Amino acid sequence: MNYLKFDEMNLSQEALHAISDMGFEEATPIQSQSIEIIMSGRDVIGQSQTGTGKTAAFGIPLLEKINQYDKHLQAVILCPTRELAIQISEEFRKLLKYRDNIKVIPIYGGQPIDRQIIALRKGAQVIIGTPGRVMDHMNRRTLKMETVQFVVLDEADEMLDMGFRDDIETILDKVPTNRQTMLFSATMPREILDLTKRYQKEPAHVMVVHKELTVPSIDQVYFEVKEKIKLDALCRLIDMDNPSLSLIFCNTKKLVDELVEQLQGRGYFAEGLHGDMKQSQRDLVMKKFRNRTIEILVATDVAARGIDVDDIDIVFNYDIPQDEEYYIHRIGRTGRAGKSGRAYTFVVGKEIYKLREIMKLTKAKIFQKKLPSLGDIEENKTRHFVDKIKSVIEDGHLTKYVNIVESMITEDYSALDIAAALMKHNLYDADAEEIDQEIEELEKQKFQPRRRDVDENMVRLFITIGKKDKVKPNDIVGAVAGETGVPGRVIGHIDIFEEFTFVDVPKDYVKDIITGMKNKKIKGKKINIERAKKK
Ligand code: ADP
Ligand code: MG
């Protein structure tokens, strides 16, 4: 795979500057392949796994093409959920950091429509929305498609799964045909290919294919952590395993710099390596790492490519890598020259799906482990401390301190209490206790139930629409997602009867769904929705 640098791609200085501020060092495979094609004006079908940077793959070239002096609507991005609409508009705003007068607005169900109408009236060149809401605005003429030149269908497979096909087609039919149309998706079912045939002009297919990869035989472990305890988790593992050399991977330059600062702040001998550093600086860091003046090297994927150090004990994936090739490259840095190596990967929340994808594609066996507990660390620390004290006693020269203890004893403290207090003062770590509680809590938590799983976290809702209205499960999922922004995939079992329907939804979403769906229409019929009565 050829990973391009962004500055090889004929982008504006403003874009390059913004991308660099976001900490991206080089383009991911899907970005390397699609950015220039989109820049050239061609329609594109892009396919790659989740988490591979599809947003920037279309966002970077699209925003380059927006004319800031033209206040009309120029680009429409359709995506399946409210979360995604917000996420994309946030990424767009970062990409637009050095450009003025380009307005991006997310448009989704669940937000008062009046507020959106006011925002739209002020003018926006780019909107990012869920199909239902965009249709709604089109019908009210608060969104006019006549000037649109670019359309992106993001997560097209997910949108079709949620029953948005008709809406998407209605929208596309309203956009002038001399537009550029881009479609991105993790999978390419038949239905999507149908859509592209009807709505795209000789699209370029960009697909990120997966190579056969062999995993070196090293111990691979993952830890489920919360974002805010990552640093503590890392320090714990380092303290516990005591590696003489470790290499830590972060996904961006910015994260490298931040982590280095935090580690140094805690007294670790750590330094960073990334693409923004001059060659001479990098050489210096590498020299220090080789002769062990530093024990921890924090790096991006790009910077680490040149590293040839044989005895790295542990590779940490502080951020889970963007794709499986990176994973293999990263962990291949340990266990070299016949030594045993370890690879530790942190997984936060939904990243577990990315990890599973990595395991599937590489056939790697990555086992879950618990973080070392406070007890484990304390035991370790105590042992070290006690050894230390013994050697201090053996070294002697303690008169000055003996005097202090004696004066305390005359104040009625016992020698035993004084020694114990000193131990506690040195060993007790209040933060660690808090982190322990976090870990325990995390272990208790279960994952969000996936679609069609029934369990006690789900609540059954009753909707006044049924078979006689020709309603299908996708209509229900589509309407709920479109009107309320609740992601379609969390919706559980759907039972459609003649006159009414039962839908299982996670209990955290019940209020949003009931208020969001009140008096809304599904398949043109005004519905009522409430909690189902217990049998
Ligand atoms: P997808 O749409 O393919 O699921 P996203 O566009 O949401 O993936 O990107 C996933 C993450 O990767 C985001 O946090 C994004 O900021 C980050 N990212 C995207 N491109 C790069 C890059 N070139 N280098 C580093 N991180 C990147
Ligand atoms: Mg995406």
Coordinates of C-alpha atoms and ligand atoms in Angstrom, one line a residue:
M1 CA 0.0 0.0 0.0
N2 CA 1.2 3.4 -0.9
Y3 CA 0.6 6.0 1.8
L4 CA 0.8 9.5 0.4
K5 CA 1.9 12.5 2.3
F6 CA -0.7 15.3 2.2
D7 CA 1.8 17.7 0.7
E8 CA 2.2 15.5 -2.3
M9 CA -1.4 16.1 -3.2
N10 CA -1.8 19.5 -4.6
L11 CA -3.8 20.9 -1.7
S12 CA -3.9 24.5 -0.7
Q13 CA -1.6 25.9 2.0
E14 CA -4.7 26.5 4.2
A15 CA -5.8 22.9 3.9
L16 CA -2.2 21.5 4.6
H17 CA -1.9 23.8 7.6
A18 CA -5.2 22.7 9.1
I19 CA -4.4 19.0 8.4
S20 CA -1.1 19.4 10.1
D21 CA -2.8 21.0 13.1
M22 CA -5.1 18.0 13.4
G23 CA -1.9 15.9 13.8
F24 CA -2.3 13.8 10.6
E25 CA 1.1 12.9 9.3
E26 CA 0.2 11.1 6.2
A27 CA -2.9 10.0 4.3
T28 CA -4.6 6.7 5.2
P29 CA -5.0 4.3 2.3
I30 CA -8.5 5.4 1.4
Q31 CA -7.4 9.0 1.6
S32 CA -4.3 8.3 -0.5
Q33 CA -6.5 6.9 -3.2
S34 CA -9.6 9.1 -3.3
I35 CA -8.5 12.7 -2.6
E36 CA -6.9 13.4 -5.9
I37 CA -9.7 11.7 -7.9
I38 CA -12.3 13.8 -6.1
M39 CA -10.1 16.9 -6.7
S40 CA -10.2 16.1 -10.4
G41 CA -14.0 16.3 -10.4
R42 CA -14.8 12.6 -10.9
D43 CA -17.5 10.7 -9.2
V44 CA -16.2 8.2 -6.6
I45 CA -17.3 5.1 -4.9
G46 CA -15.1 4.6 -1.9
Q47 CA -15.0 1.4 0.2
S48 CA -13.0 0.8 3.3
Q49 CA -13.5 -0.3 6.9
T50 CA -14.8 1.8 9.7
G51 CA -12.1 4.0 11.3
T52 CA -10.0 4.4 8.2
G53 CA -10.5 8.1 7.7
K54 CA -13.3 8.3 5.2
T55 CA -14.5 11.6 6.5
A56 CA -11.3 13.4 5.6
A57 CA -11.1 11.3 2.4
F58 CA -14.1 13.2 1.0
G59 CA -13.9 16.2 3.3
I60 CA -10.5 17.5 2.3
P61 CA -11.1 17.6 -1.5
L62 CA -14.7 18.7 -1.1
L63 CA -13.9 21.7 1.1
E64 CA -11.1 22.7 -1.3
K65 CA -13.8 23.0 -4.0
I66 CA -16.2 25.2 -2.1
N67 CA -16.3 28.8 -3.3
Q68 CA -16.3 31.0 -0.3
Y69 CA -17.6 34.0 -2.3
D70 CA -20.7 32.2 -3.3
K71 CA -23.2 32.1 -0.5
H72 CA -25.5 29.5 -2.1
L73 CA -25.7 26.0 -0.9
Q74 CA -23.0 24.1 -2.7
A75 CA -22.6 20.7 -1.0
V76 CA -24.9 18.2 0.7
I77 CA -23.6 15.4 2.8
L78 CA -26.1 12.7 3.7
C79 CA -25.3 10.4 6.6
P80 CA -27.4 8.0 8.7
T81 CA -27.4 9.5 12.2
R82 CA -27.3 12.7 14.3
E83 CA -24.1 11.7 15.9
L84 CA -22.4 11.3 12.6
A85 CA -23.7 14.6 11.2
I86 CA -22.3 16.3 14.2
Q87 CA -19.0 14.4 14.0
I88 CA -18.6 15.2 10.3
S89 CA -19.3 18.9 10.8
E90 CA -16.8 19.0 13.6
E91 CA -14.1 17.5 11.4
F92 CA -15.0 19.9 8.6
R93 CA -14.7 22.8 11.0
K94 CA -11.2 21.7 11.8
L95 CA -10.3 21.3 8.2
L96 CA -11.6 24.9 7.6
K97 CA -9.5 26.4 10.4
Y98 CA -7.6 28.7 8.0
R99 CA -10.4 29.5 5.7
D100 CA -13.0 32.2 6.3
N101 CA -16.6 32.6 5.2
I102 CA -17.5 29.0 4.7
K103 CA -20.5 27.9 6.7
V104 CA -21.2 24.3 7.6
I105 CA -24.4 23.3 9.3
P106 CA -25.5 19.9 10.6
I107 CA -29.2 19.2 10.1
Y108 CA -30.8 16.3 11.9
G109 CA -34.0 15.1 13.5
G110 CA -34.5 15.7 17.2
Q111 CA -33.4 19.3 17.0
P112 CA -36.1 22.0 16.8
I113 CA -36.8 22.6 13.2
D114 CA -37.3 26.3 13.7
R115 CA -33.8 26.8 14.9
Q116 CA -32.5 25.0 11.8
I117 CA -34.7 27.1 9.6
I118 CA -33.2 30.3 11.1
A119 CA -29.7 28.9 10.6
L120 CA -30.4 27.9 7.0
R121 CA -31.9 31.3 6.2
K122 CA -28.6 32.9 7.1
G123 CA -27.0 30.8 4.4
A124 CA -24.7 27.8 4.4
Q125 CA -22.6 26.5 1.6
V126 CA -22.3 23.0 3.1
I127 CA -24.9 21.1 5.0
I128 CA -24.6 17.7 6.6
G129 CA -27.8 15.9 7.4
T130 CA -29.8 12.9 7.9
P131 CA -32.0 12.1 4.9
G132 CA -35.4 12.5 6.7
R133 CA -34.6 15.9 7.9
V134 CA -33.1 17.1 4.7
M135 CA -36.2 16.0 2.9
D136 CA -38.3 17.8 5.4
H137 CA -36.4 21.0 4.7
M138 CA -36.6 20.5 1.0
N139 CA -40.4 20.2 1.2
R140 CA -40.6 23.4 3.3
R141 CA -38.3 25.1 0.7
T142 CA -36.0 26.0 3.5
L143 CA -33.3 24.1 1.6
K144 CA -33.0 24.7 -2.1
M145 CA -31.1 22.1 -4.1
E146 CA -30.9 24.0 -7.4
T147 CA -27.3 25.3 -6.7
V148 CA -25.9 22.1 -5.2
Q149 CA -22.7 20.9 -7.1
F150 CA -21.5 18.2 -4.7
V151 CA -23.3 15.4 -3.0
V152 CA -21.7 12.8 -0.6
L153 CA -23.5 9.7 0.7
D154 CA -21.6 8.7 3.7
E155 CA -22.1 5.3 5.3
A156 CA -24.4 4.5 2.4
D157 CA -24.9 0.9 3.6
E158 CA -26.0 2.0 7.0
M159 CA -28.5 4.5 5.4
L160 CA -30.0 1.8 3.3
D161 CA -30.3 -0.5 6.2
M162 CA -32.2 2.1 8.0
G163 CA -34.7 2.4 5.3
F164 CA -33.6 5.8 3.9
R165 CA -33.5 4.6 0.3
D166 CA -36.6 6.4 -0.9
D167 CA -35.6 9.6 0.8
I168 CA -32.1 9.5 -0.7
E169 CA -33.5 9.0 -4.2
T170 CA -36.0 11.9 -3.7
I171 CA -33.1 14.1 -2.7
L172 CA -30.8 13.1 -5.5
D173 CA -33.6 13.6 -8.0
K174 CA -33.8 17.2 -6.9
V175 CA -30.1 18.0 -7.3
P176 CA -28.9 19.2 -10.8
T177 CA -27.4 16.3 -12.7
N178 CA -24.2 18.2 -13.5
R179 CA -23.1 17.6 -9.9
Q180 CA -20.3 15.5 -8.6
T181 CA -21.5 12.5 -6.5
M182 CA -19.4 10.7 -4.0
L183 CA -20.5 7.6 -2.1
F184 CA -18.7 6.0 0.8
S185 CA -19.5 2.8 2.5
A186 CA -17.8 0.1 4.5
T187 CA -19.6 -2.6 2.5
M188 CA -21.0 -2.7 -1.1
P189 CA -24.2 -4.7 -1.2
R190 CA -26.2 -4.9 -4.5
E191 CA -28.6 -2.2 -3.5
I192 CA -25.7 0.4 -3.3
L193 CA -24.4 -0.6 -6.7
D194 CA -27.9 0.0 -8.0
L195 CA -27.9 3.4 -6.5
T196 CA -24.6 4.3 -7.9
K197 CA -25.6 3.1 -11.4
R198 CA -28.6 5.4 -11.3
Y199 CA -27.0 8.4 -9.7
Q200 CA -23.3 8.5 -10.6
K201 CA -21.5 9.1 -13.8
E202 CA -18.7 6.7 -14.5
P203 CA -17.6 6.6 -10.9
A204 CA -14.0 5.6 -10.0
H205 CA -14.0 2.6 -7.7
V206 CA -11.7 3.1 -4.8
M207 CA -11.3 0.0 -2.6
V208 CA -8.9 -0.6 0.1
V209 CA -8.0 -4.3 -0.3
H210 CA -6.5 -6.3 2.5
K211 CA -3.2 -8.0 2.0
E212 CA -2.3 -11.4 3.5
L213 CA -0.5 -10.5 6.7
T214 CA 1.6 -12.7 8.9
V215 CA 1.7 -11.9 12.6
P216 CA 5.0 -12.4 14.4
S217 CA 4.7 -14.8 17.3
I218 CA 4.6 -12.5 20.2
D219 CA 2.3 -12.1 23.2
Q220 CA -0.6 -9.9 22.3
V221 CA -2.9 -8.5 24.9
Y222 CA -5.6 -5.9 25.0
F223 CA -7.0 -3.9 27.8
E224 CA -10.4 -2.2 27.9
V225 CA -9.9 1.2 29.4
K226 CA -11.8 4.5 29.6
E227 CA -10.2 7.4 27.8
K228 CA -9.5 9.3 31.0
I229 CA -7.6 6.5 32.7
K230 CA -5.4 5.6 29.7
L231 CA -2.4 7.4 31.0
D232 CA -2.7 5.8 34.4
A233 CA -3.2 2.4 32.8
L234 CA -0.1 2.9 30.8
C235 CA 2.0 3.9 33.8
R236 CA 0.7 0.9 35.7
L237 CA 1.7 -1.5 33.1
I238 CA 5.1 0.1 32.8
D239 CA 5.6 0.0 36.6
M240 CA 4.4 -3.5 36.8
D241 CA 6.4 -5.0 33.9
N242 CA 9.4 -2.7 34.2
P243 CA 10.5 -3.0 30.6
S244 CA 13.9 -1.6 29.8
L245 CA 12.8 -0.4 26.4
S246 CA 9.3 0.3 25.3
L247 CA 7.8 1.8 22.2
I248 CA 4.4 3.5 22.4
F249 CA 2.3 4.3 19.4
C250 CA -0.1 7.2 19.1
N251 CA -2.2 8.1 16.0
T252 CA -1.2 11.7 15.7
K253 CA 1.8 14.0 16.3
K254 CA -0.2 16.0 18.7
L255 CA -1.0 13.0 20.8
V256 CA 2.7 12.0 20.8
D257 CA 3.7 15.4 22.1
E258 CA 1.0 15.4 24.8
L259 CA 1.8 11.9 26.0
V260 CA 5.6 12.6 26.1
E261 CA 4.9 15.7 28.3
Q262 CA 2.7 13.7 30.6
L263 CA 5.1 10.9 31.0
Q264 CA 8.0 13.2 31.6
G265 CA 5.9 15.0 34.2
R266 CA 5.5 11.7 36.0
G267 CA 9.3 11.2 36.0
Y268 CA 9.6 8.7 33.1
F269 CA 12.5 8.9 30.7
A270 CA 10.4 9.4 27.6
E271 CA 10.8 11.2 24.3
G272 CA 8.8 11.5 21.2
L273 CA 9.5 10.9 17.5
H274 CA 7.3 12.3 14.7
G275 CA 7.4 13.7 11.3
D276 CA 7.5 17.4 12.3
M277 CA 10.9 16.9 13.9
K278 CA 14.1 17.7 11.9
Q279 CA 16.2 14.8 10.9
S280 CA 19.0 15.8 13.3
Q281 CA 16.5 15.9 16.2
R282 CA 15.2 12.5 15.3
D283 CA 18.7 11.1 15.1
L284 CA 19.5 12.4 18.5
V285 CA 16.4 10.8 20.0
M286 CA 17.2 7.5 18.4
K287 CA 20.7 7.6 19.7
K288 CA 19.4 8.2 23.2
F289 CA 17.0 5.3 22.8
R290 CA 19.7 3.0 21.6
N291 CA 22.0 3.8 24.4
R292 CA 19.1 3.8 26.9
T293 CA 19.3 7.3 28.1
I294 CA 15.6 7.2 27.4
E295 CA 13.6 4.1 28.1
I296 CA 10.3 5.0 26.4
L297 CA 9.9 6.2 22.9
V298 CA 6.5 7.6 21.9
A299 CA 6.0 7.6 18.1
T300 CA 3.7 7.9 15.2
D301 CA 3.5 5.2 12.6
V302 CA 5.4 7.2 10.0
A303 CA 8.3 8.1 12.3
A304 CA 8.5 4.5 13.6
R305 CA 9.1 3.1 10.2
G306 CA 12.8 3.8 10.3
I307 CA 13.4 2.4 13.7
D308 CA 15.7 -0.5 13.9
V309 CA 16.2 -1.4 17.5
D310 CA 16.3 -5.0 18.3
D311 CA 15.5 -5.3 22.0
I312 CA 12.2 -3.5 22.5
D313 CA 10.4 -5.4 25.3
I314 CA 6.9 -4.0 24.9
V315 CA 5.0 -2.2 22.1
F316 CA 2.1 -0.3 23.3
N317 CA -0.8 0.7 21.1
Y318 CA -1.8 3.6 23.1
D319 CA -4.2 4.5 20.3
I320 CA -5.7 1.6 18.4
P321 CA -4.2 1.7 14.9
Q322 CA -6.1 2.9 11.9
D323 CA -5.8 -0.3 10.0
E324 CA -4.5 -3.8 10.3
E325 CA -1.4 -3.2 8.4
Y326 CA -0.3 -0.6 10.9
Y327 CA -1.0 -3.1 13.7
I328 CA 1.3 -5.6 12.1
H329 CA 4.0 -3.1 11.5
R330 CA 3.8 -1.8 15.0
I331 CA 3.9 -5.0 16.9
G332 CA 6.7 -6.3 14.6
R333 CA 9.0 -3.9 16.4
T334 CA 9.2 -6.2 19.4
G335 CA 10.2 -9.8 19.6
R336 CA 13.0 -9.4 17.1
A337 CA 16.3 -11.2 16.9
G338 CA 14.9 -14.3 18.7
K339 CA 13.8 -12.4 21.8
S340 CA 10.3 -12.7 23.3
G341 CA 8.2 -9.6 22.9
R342 CA 4.9 -8.3 24.1
A343 CA 2.3 -6.1 22.5
Y344 CA -0.3 -4.3 24.6
T345 CA -3.3 -2.5 23.0
F346 CA -5.7 -0.1 24.6
V347 CA -9.3 -0.3 23.5
V348 CA -11.8 2.4 24.4
G349 CA -15.5 1.8 24.0
K350 CA -16.6 1.0 20.5
E351 CA -13.0 0.5 19.4
I352 CA -13.5 -3.1 20.4
Y353 CA -15.1 -3.5 16.9
K354 CA -12.0 -2.2 15.3
L355 CA -9.9 -4.7 17.4
R356 CA -12.1 -7.5 16.3
E357 CA -11.7 -6.4 12.7
I358 CA -7.9 -6.5 13.2
M359 CA -8.1 -9.9 14.7
K360 CA -10.2 -11.2 11.9
L361 CA -8.1 -9.8 9.1
T362 CA -4.7 -10.7 10.6
K363 CA -5.9 -13.9 12.3
A364 CA -4.0 -12.6 15.3
K365 CA -4.9 -13.9 18.7
I366 CA -5.1 -11.0 21.0
F367 CA -6.2 -11.9 24.5
Q368 CA -8.0 -9.6 26.9
K369 CA -6.4 -9.0 30.3
K370 CA -7.3 -7.0 33.3
L371 CA -5.1 -4.1 34.2
P372 CA -2.9 -4.8 37.2
S373 CA -4.8 -3.9 40.3
L374 CA -3.8 -1.5 43.0
G375 CA -2.9 -4.6 45.1
D376 CA -0.6 -6.0 42.4
I377 CA 1.2 -2.7 42.0
E378 CA 1.3 -2.1 45.7
E379 CA 2.8 -5.5 46.3
N380 CA 5.4 -4.7 43.7
K381 CA 6.1 -1.3 45.0
T382 CA 6.3 -2.5 48.6
R383 CA 8.8 -5.1 47.8
H384 CA 11.0 -2.6 46.0
F385 CA 10.6 -0.1 48.9
V386 CA 11.4 -2.7 51.6
D387 CA 14.5 -3.7 49.6
K388 CA 15.5 -0.1 49.3
I389 CA 15.1 0.5 53.1
K390 CA 17.3 -2.5 53.9
S391 CA 20.1 -1.3 51.7
V392 CA 19.8 2.2 53.3
I393 CA 20.2 0.7 56.7
E394 CA 23.2 -1.3 55.6
D395 CA 24.8 1.8 54.2
G396 CA 24.7 3.4 57.6
H397 CA 25.3 7.2 58.2
L398 CA 21.9 7.5 59.9
T399 CA 22.8 9.5 63.0
K400 CA 21.0 12.7 61.9
Y401 CA 17.8 10.7 61.3
V402 CA 18.1 8.6 64.4
N403 CA 18.0 11.9 66.3
I404 CA 14.8 13.0 64.7
V405 CA 13.2 9.7 65.5
E406 CA 14.4 9.9 69.1
S407 CA 12.9 13.4 69.5
M408 CA 9.6 12.0 68.2
I409 CA 9.7 9.2 70.7
T410 CA 10.0 11.6 73.6
E411 CA 6.7 13.1 72.3
D412 CA 5.1 9.7 73.0
Y413 CA 5.2 8.2 69.5
S414 CA 6.3 4.6 69.2
A415 CA 9.1 3.7 66.8
L416 CA 6.8 1.2 65.2
D417 CA 4.1 3.9 64.5
I418 CA 6.8 6.2 63.1
A419 CA 8.1 3.6 60.7
A420 CA 4.6 2.6 59.6
A421 CA 3.7 6.2 58.9
L422 CA 6.7 6.6 56.8
M423 CA 5.8 3.5 54.8
K424 CA 2.3 4.8 54.2
H425 CA 3.5 8.2 53.2
N426 CA 5.8 6.6 50.6
L427 CA 3.5 4.0 49.3
Y428 CA -0.1 5.2 49.5
D429 CA -1.4 6.7 46.3
A430 CA -4.9 8.1 46.5
D431 CA -5.2 8.5 42.8
A432 CA -4.5 4.9 42.3
E433 CA -7.4 4.0 44.5
E434 CA -9.7 6.1 42.4
I435 CA -8.4 4.5 39.2
D436 CA -9.0 1.1 40.7
Q437 CA -12.7 2.0 41.2
E438 CA -12.9 3.1 37.6
I439 CA -11.5 -0.2 36.4
E440 CA -13.9 -2.2 38.6
E441 CA -16.8 -0.1 37.2
L442 CA -15.7 -0.7 33.7
E443 CA -15.6 -4.4 34.3
K444 CA -19.1 -4.4 35.6
Q445 CA -20.4 -2.6 32.5
K446 CA -21.8 -4.6 29.7
F447 CA -21.6 -3.6 26.0
Q448 CA -24.5 -1.8 24.4
P449 CA -26.8 -4.5 23.2
R450 CA -26.7 -4.8 19.4
R451 CA -29.7 -4.9 17.2
R452 CA -32.1 -7.8 17.9
D453 CA -30.5 -8.7 21.2
V454 CA -33.2 -8.7 23.9
D455 CA -32.3 -8.0 27.5
E456 CA -33.2 -6.1 30.6
N457 CA -31.7 -2.9 29.4
M458 CA -34.3 -2.7 26.7
V459 CA -37.7 -1.2 27.0
R460 CA -40.7 -2.1 24.8
L461 CA -42.5 0.7 23.0
F462 CA -45.9 0.6 21.4
I463 CA -46.6 2.4 18.1
T464 CA -49.9 2.8 16.4
I465 CA -49.0 1.6 13.0
G466 CA -49.0 -1.9 11.7
K467 CA -49.3 -4.4 8.8
K468 CA -52.4 -2.8 7.5
D469 CA -50.4 0.4 6.9
K470 CA -47.8 -1.7 5.0
V471 CA -45.1 -0.7 7.5
K472 CA -41.8 -2.6 7.5
P473 CA -39.1 -2.8 10.1
N474 CA -36.8 -0.6 8.1
D475 CA -39.5 2.1 8.0
I476 CA -39.6 2.1 11.8
V477 CA -35.8 2.1 12.2
G478 CA -35.5 4.8 9.6
A479 CA -38.1 7.0 11.2
V480 CA -36.8 6.7 14.7
A481 CA -33.2 7.4 13.6
G482 CA -34.2 10.2 11.3
E483 CA -36.5 12.0 13.7
T484 CA -34.6 11.5 16.9
G485 CA -31.0 11.0 15.9
V486 CA -30.9 7.7 17.9
P487 CA -28.5 5.4 16.0
G488 CA -30.5 2.8 14.1
R489 CA -28.2 0.0 15.2
V490 CA -29.2 0.2 18.8
I491 CA -32.9 -0.5 18.1
G492 CA -33.8 -4.0 19.1
H493 CA -36.5 -6.4 18.2
I494 CA -39.5 -5.2 16.1
D495 CA -42.8 -7.0 16.2
I496 CA -45.3 -5.8 13.6
F497 CA -49.0 -6.8 14.1
E498 CA -52.0 -5.9 12.0
E499 CA -52.9 -2.6 13.8
F500 CA -49.8 -1.8 15.9
T501 CA -46.1 -2.5 16.4
F502 CA -43.8 -3.3 19.3
V503 CA -40.2 -2.0 19.3
D504 CA -37.5 -2.7 21.8
V505 CA -35.2 0.2 22.5
P506 CA -32.4 0.7 25.0
K507 CA -33.8 2.3 28.1
D508 CA -31.4 5.2 27.9
Y509 CA -33.1 6.3 24.7
V510 CA -36.7 5.9 25.7
K511 CA -37.3 9.5 26.5
D512 CA -35.6 10.8 23.4
I513 CA -37.6 8.5 21.2
I514 CA -41.0 9.1 22.8
T515 CA -40.6 12.9 22.7
G516 CA -39.0 12.9 19.3
M517 CA -41.6 10.7 17.7
K518 CA -44.7 12.3 19.2
N519 CA -47.2 13.1 16.4
K520 CA -44.6 12.3 13.7
K521 CA -45.5 10.4 10.6
I522 CA -44.3 7.0 9.5
K523 CA -45.1 6.0 5.9
G524 CA -47.3 9.1 5.8
K525 CA -49.4 8.1 8.8
K526 CA -49.4 10.2 11.9
I527 CA -48.6 7.9 14.8
N528 CA -48.7 7.7 18.5
I529 CA -46.0 6.1 20.6
E530 CA -45.8 5.1 24.2
R531 CA -44.3 2.6 26.6
A532 CA -46.0 -0.8 26.1
K533 CA -48.1 -2.0 28.9
K534 CA -46.7 -5.0 30.8
K535 CA -48.4 -8.3 29.9
Ligands
ADP1 P1 -14.4 6.3 9.0 O1 -15.3 7.3 8.4 O2 -13.6 5.6 7.9 O3 -15.0 5.3 9.9 P2 -13.2 8.5 10.3 O4 -13.2 9.5 9.2 O5 -14.3 8.7 11.3 O6 -13.2 7.0 9.8 O7 -11.8 8.6 11.0 C1 -11.4 7.8 12.1 C2 -10.4 8.6 13.0 O8 -9.2 8.7 12.3 C3 -10.8 10.0 13.3 O9 -10.5 10.2 14.7 C4 -9.9 10.9 12.4 O10 -9.7 12.1 13.0 C5 -8.7 10.0 12.4 N1 -7.9 10.2 11.1 C6 -8.4 10.4 9.8 N2 -7.4 10.5 9.0 C7 -6.2 10.4 9.6 C8 -4.9 10.5 9.3 N3 -4.5 10.7 8.0 N4 -3.9 10.4 10.2 C9 -4.3 10.2 11.5 N5 -5.6 10.1 12.0 C10 -6.6 10.2 11.0
MG2 MG -17.3 7.5 8.6

